Coordinates of N, CA, C and O in Angstrom, one line a residue:
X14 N -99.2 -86.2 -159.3 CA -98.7 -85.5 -160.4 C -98.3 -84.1 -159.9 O -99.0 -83.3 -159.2
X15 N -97.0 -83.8 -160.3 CA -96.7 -82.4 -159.9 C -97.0 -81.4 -161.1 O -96.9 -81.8 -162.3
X16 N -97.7 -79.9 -160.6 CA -98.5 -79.1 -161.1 C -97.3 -78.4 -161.8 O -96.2 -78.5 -161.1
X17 N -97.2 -77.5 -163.4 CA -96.1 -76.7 -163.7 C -96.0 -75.8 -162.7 O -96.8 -75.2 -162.0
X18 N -95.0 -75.6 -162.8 CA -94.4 -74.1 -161.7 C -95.2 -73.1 -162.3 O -95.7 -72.6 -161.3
X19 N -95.7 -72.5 -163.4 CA -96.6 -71.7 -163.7 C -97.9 -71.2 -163.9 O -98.3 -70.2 -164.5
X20 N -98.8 -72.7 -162.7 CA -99.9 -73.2 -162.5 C -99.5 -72.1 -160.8 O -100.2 -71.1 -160.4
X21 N -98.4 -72.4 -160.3 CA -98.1 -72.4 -159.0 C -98.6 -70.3 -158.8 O -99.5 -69.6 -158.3
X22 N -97.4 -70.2 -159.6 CA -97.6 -68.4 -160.0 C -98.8 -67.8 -160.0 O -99.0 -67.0 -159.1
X23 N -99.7 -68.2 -160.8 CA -100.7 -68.5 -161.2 C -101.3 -68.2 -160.1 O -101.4 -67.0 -159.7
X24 N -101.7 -69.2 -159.4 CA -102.5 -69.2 -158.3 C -102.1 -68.1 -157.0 O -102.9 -67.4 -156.4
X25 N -100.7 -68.2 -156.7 CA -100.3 -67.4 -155.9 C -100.6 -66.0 -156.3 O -100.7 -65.3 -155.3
X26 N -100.8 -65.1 -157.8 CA -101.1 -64.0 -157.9 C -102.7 -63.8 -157.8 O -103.2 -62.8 -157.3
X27 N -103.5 -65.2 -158.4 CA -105.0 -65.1 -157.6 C -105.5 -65.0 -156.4 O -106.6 -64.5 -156.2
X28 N -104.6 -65.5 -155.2 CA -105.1 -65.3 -154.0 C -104.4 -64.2 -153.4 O -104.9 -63.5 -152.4
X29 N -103.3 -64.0 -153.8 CA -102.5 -62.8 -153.7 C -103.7 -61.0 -154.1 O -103.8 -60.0 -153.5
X30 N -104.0 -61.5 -155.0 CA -105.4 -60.1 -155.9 C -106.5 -60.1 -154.7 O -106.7 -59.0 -154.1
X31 N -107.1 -61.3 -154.4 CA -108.1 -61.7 -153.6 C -107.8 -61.3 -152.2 O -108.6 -60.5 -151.7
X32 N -106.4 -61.7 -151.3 CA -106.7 -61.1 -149.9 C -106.2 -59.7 -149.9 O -106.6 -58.9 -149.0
X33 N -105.4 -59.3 -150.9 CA -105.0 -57.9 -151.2 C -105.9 -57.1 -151.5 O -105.8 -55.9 -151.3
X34 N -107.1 -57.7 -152.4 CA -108.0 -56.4 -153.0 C -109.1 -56.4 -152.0 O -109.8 -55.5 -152.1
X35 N -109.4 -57.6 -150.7 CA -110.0 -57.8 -149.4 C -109.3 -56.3 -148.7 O -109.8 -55.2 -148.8
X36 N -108.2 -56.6 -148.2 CA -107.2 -55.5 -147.5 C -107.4 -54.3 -148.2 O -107.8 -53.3 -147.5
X37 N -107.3 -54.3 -149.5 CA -107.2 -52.5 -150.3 C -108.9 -52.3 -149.6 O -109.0 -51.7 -148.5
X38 N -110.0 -52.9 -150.1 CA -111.3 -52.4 -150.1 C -111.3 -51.8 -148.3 O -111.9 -50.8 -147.8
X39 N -110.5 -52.8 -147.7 CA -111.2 -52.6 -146.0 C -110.5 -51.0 -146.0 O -111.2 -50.1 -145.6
X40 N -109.2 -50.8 -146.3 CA -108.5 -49.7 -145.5 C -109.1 -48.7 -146.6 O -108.9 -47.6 -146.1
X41 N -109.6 -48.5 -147.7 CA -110.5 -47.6 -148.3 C -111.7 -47.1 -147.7 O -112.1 -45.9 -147.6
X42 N -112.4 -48.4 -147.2 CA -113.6 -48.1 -146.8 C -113.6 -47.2 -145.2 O -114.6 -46.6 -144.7
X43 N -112.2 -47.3 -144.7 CA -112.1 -46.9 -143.2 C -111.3 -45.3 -143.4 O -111.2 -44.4 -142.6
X44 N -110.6 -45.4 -145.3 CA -110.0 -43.7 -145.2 C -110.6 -42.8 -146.2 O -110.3 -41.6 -146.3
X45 N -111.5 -43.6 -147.0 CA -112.2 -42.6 -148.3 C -113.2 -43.2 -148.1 O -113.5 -44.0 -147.2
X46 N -114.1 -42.7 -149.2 CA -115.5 -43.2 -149.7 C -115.5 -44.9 -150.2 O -114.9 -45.1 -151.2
X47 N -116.3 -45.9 -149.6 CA -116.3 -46.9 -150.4 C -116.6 -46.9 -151.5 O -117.4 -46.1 -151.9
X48 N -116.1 -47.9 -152.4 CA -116.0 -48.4 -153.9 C -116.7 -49.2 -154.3 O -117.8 -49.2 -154.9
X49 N -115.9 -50.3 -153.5 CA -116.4 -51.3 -153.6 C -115.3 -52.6 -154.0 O -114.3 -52.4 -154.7
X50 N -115.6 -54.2 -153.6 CA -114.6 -55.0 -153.9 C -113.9 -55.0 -155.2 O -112.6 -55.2 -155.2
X51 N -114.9 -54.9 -156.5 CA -114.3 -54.9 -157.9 C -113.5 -53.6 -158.0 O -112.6 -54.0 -158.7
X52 N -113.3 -52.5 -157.7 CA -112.6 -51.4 -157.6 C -111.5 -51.3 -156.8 O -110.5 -50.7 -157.2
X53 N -111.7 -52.1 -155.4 CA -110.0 -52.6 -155.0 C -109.3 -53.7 -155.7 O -108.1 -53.9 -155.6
X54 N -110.0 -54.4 -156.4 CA -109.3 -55.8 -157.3 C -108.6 -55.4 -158.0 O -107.5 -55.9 -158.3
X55 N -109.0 -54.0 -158.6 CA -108.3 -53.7 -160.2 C -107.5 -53.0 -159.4 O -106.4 -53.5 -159.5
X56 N -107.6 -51.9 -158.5 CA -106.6 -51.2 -158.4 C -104.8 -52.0 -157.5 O -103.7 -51.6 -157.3
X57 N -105.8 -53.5 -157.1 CA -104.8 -54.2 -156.7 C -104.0 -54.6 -157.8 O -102.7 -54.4 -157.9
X58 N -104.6 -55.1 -158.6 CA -103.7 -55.1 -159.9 C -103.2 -54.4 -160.7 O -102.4 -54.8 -161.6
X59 N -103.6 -53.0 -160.6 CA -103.0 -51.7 -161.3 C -101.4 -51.8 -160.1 O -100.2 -52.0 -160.5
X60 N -101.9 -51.7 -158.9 CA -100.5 -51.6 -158.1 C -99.5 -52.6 -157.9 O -98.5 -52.2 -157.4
X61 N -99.6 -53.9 -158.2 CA -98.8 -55.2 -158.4 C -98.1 -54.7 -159.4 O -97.0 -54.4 -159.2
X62 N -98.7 -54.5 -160.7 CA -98.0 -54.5 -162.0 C -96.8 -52.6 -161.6 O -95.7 -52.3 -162.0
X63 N -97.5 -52.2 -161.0 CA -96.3 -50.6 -160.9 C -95.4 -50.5 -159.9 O -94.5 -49.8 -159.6
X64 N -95.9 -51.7 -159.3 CA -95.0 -52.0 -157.8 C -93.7 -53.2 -158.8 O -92.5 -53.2 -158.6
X65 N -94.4 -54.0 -159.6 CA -93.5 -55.0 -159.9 C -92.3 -54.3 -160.8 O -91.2 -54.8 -161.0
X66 N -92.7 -52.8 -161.5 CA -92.0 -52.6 -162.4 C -90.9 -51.8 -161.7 O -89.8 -51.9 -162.0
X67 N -91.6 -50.9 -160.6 CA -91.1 -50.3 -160.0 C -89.7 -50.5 -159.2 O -88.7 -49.9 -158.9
X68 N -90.2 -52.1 -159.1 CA -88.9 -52.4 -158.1 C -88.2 -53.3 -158.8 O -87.5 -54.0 -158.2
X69 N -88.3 -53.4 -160.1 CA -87.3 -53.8 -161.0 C -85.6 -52.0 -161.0 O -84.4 -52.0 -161.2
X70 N -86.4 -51.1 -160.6 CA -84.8 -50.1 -160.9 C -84.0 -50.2 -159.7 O -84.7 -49.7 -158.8
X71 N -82.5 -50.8 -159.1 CA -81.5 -51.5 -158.9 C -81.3 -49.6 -157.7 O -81.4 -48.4 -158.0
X72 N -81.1 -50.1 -156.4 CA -80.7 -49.2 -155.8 C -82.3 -48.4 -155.1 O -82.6 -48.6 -154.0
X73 N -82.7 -47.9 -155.8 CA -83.8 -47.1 -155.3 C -85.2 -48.1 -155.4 O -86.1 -47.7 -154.7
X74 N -85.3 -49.1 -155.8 CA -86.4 -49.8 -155.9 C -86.9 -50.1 -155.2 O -87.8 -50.8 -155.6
X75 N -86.8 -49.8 -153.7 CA -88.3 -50.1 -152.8 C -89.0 -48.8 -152.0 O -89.9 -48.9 -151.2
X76 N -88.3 -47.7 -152.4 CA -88.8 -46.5 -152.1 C -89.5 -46.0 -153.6 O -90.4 -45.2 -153.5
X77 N -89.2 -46.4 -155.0 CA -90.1 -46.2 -155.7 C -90.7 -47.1 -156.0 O -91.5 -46.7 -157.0
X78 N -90.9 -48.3 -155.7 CA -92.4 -49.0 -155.6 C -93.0 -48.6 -154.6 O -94.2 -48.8 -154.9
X79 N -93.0 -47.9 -153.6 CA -93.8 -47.6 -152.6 C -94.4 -46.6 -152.8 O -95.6 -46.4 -152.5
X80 N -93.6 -45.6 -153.4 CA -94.3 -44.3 -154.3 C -95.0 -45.0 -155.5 O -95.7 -44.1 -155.9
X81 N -95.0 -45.5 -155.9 CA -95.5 -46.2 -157.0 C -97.2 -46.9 -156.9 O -98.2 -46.6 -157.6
X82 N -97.1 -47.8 -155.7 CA -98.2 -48.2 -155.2 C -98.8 -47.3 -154.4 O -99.8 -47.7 -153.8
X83 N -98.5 -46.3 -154.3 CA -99.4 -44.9 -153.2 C -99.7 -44.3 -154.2 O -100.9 -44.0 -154.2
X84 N -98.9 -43.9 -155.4 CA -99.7 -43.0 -156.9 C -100.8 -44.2 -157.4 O -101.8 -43.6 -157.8
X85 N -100.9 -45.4 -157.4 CA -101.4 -46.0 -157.7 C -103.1 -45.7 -157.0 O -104.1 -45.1 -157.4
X86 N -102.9 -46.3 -155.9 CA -103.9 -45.8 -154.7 C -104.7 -44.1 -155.4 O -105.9 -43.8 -155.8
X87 N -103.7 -43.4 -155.2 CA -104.0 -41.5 -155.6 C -104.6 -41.4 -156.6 O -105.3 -40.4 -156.9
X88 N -104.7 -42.6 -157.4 CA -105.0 -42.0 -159.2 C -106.5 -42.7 -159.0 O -107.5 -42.2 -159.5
X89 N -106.4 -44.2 -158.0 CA -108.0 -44.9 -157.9 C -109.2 -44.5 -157.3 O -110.4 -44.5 -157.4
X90 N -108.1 -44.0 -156.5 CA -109.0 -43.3 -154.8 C -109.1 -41.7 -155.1 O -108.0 -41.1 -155.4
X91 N -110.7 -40.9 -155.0 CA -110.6 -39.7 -154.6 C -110.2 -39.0 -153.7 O -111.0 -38.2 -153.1
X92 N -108.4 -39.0 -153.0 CA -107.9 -39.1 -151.8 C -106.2 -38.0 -152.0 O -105.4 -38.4 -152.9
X93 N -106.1 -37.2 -151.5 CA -105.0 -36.3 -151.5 C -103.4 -37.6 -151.1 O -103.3 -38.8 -150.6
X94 N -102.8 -37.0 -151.5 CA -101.3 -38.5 -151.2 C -101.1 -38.3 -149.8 O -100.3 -39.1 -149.6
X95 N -101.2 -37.7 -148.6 CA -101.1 -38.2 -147.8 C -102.2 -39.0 -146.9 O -102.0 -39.2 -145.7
X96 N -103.2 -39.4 -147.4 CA -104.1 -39.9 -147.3 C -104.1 -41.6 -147.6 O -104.4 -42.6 -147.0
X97 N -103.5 -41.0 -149.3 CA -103.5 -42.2 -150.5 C -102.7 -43.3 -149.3 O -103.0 -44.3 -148.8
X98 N -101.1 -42.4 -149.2 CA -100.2 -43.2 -148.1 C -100.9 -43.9 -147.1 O -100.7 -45.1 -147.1
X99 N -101.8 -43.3 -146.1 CA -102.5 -43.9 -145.2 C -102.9 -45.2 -145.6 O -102.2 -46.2 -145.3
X100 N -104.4 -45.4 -146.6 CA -104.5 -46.4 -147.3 C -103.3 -47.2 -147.6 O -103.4 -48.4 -147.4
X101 N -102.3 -46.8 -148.0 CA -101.2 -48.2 -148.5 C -100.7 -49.0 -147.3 O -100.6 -50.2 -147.2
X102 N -100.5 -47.6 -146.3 CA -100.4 -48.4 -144.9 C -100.6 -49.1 -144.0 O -100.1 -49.8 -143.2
X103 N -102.1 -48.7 -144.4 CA -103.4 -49.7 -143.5 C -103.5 -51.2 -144.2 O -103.6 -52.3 -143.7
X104 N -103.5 -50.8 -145.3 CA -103.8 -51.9 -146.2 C -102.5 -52.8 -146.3 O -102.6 -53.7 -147.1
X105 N -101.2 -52.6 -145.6 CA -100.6 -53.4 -146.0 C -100.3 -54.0 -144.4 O -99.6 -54.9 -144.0
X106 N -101.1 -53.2 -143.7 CA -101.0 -53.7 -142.5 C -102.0 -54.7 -142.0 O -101.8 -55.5 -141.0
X107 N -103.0 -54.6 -142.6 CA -104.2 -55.2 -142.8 C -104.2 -56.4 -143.2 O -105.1 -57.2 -142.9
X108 N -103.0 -56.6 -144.2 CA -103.1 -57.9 -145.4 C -101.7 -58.7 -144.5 O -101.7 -60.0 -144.6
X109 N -100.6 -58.2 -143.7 CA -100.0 -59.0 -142.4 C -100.6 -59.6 -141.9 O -100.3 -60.3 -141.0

């Protein structure tokens, strides 16, 4: 039996949360104070949802999702934005 395509979504944003909020916690724990995993989870999903909106605007949209998910990071993390950036960096270098 083939699964709805929206079983598929689904799952791909759960493990997508899971090795991403793995990735956010590690590069946190290596540029600020640790949190903890439940605290990179949400803020993984605070930044999916501002990154997804973000790069919905036509032209500029992957330089303001990127600012997007670094304010994201700024607002979770006790961390000045060039810092926050680090974290996005690491973390997205982390989750490659």
């Amino acid at each position: 039996m083939i699964p709805p395509a929206g079983g598929e979504h689904a799952l791909s944003l759960a493990v997508g949360l899971l090795l991403g909020g793995g990735a956010l916690a590690l590069a946190a724990r290596t540029l600020s104070r640790p949190f903890g995993y439940d605290h990179a989870l949400v803020t993984a999903l605070c930044g999916a949802l501002a990154y997804a909106l973000a790069g919905a605007v036509p032209v500029v949209d992957p330089l303001l999702a990127l600012l997007a998910w670094v304010g994201v990071i700024k607002w979770r993390y006790p961390v000045d934005w060039p810092r926050a950036a680090g974290i996005g960096v690491h973390e997205n270098a982390s989750f490659s």
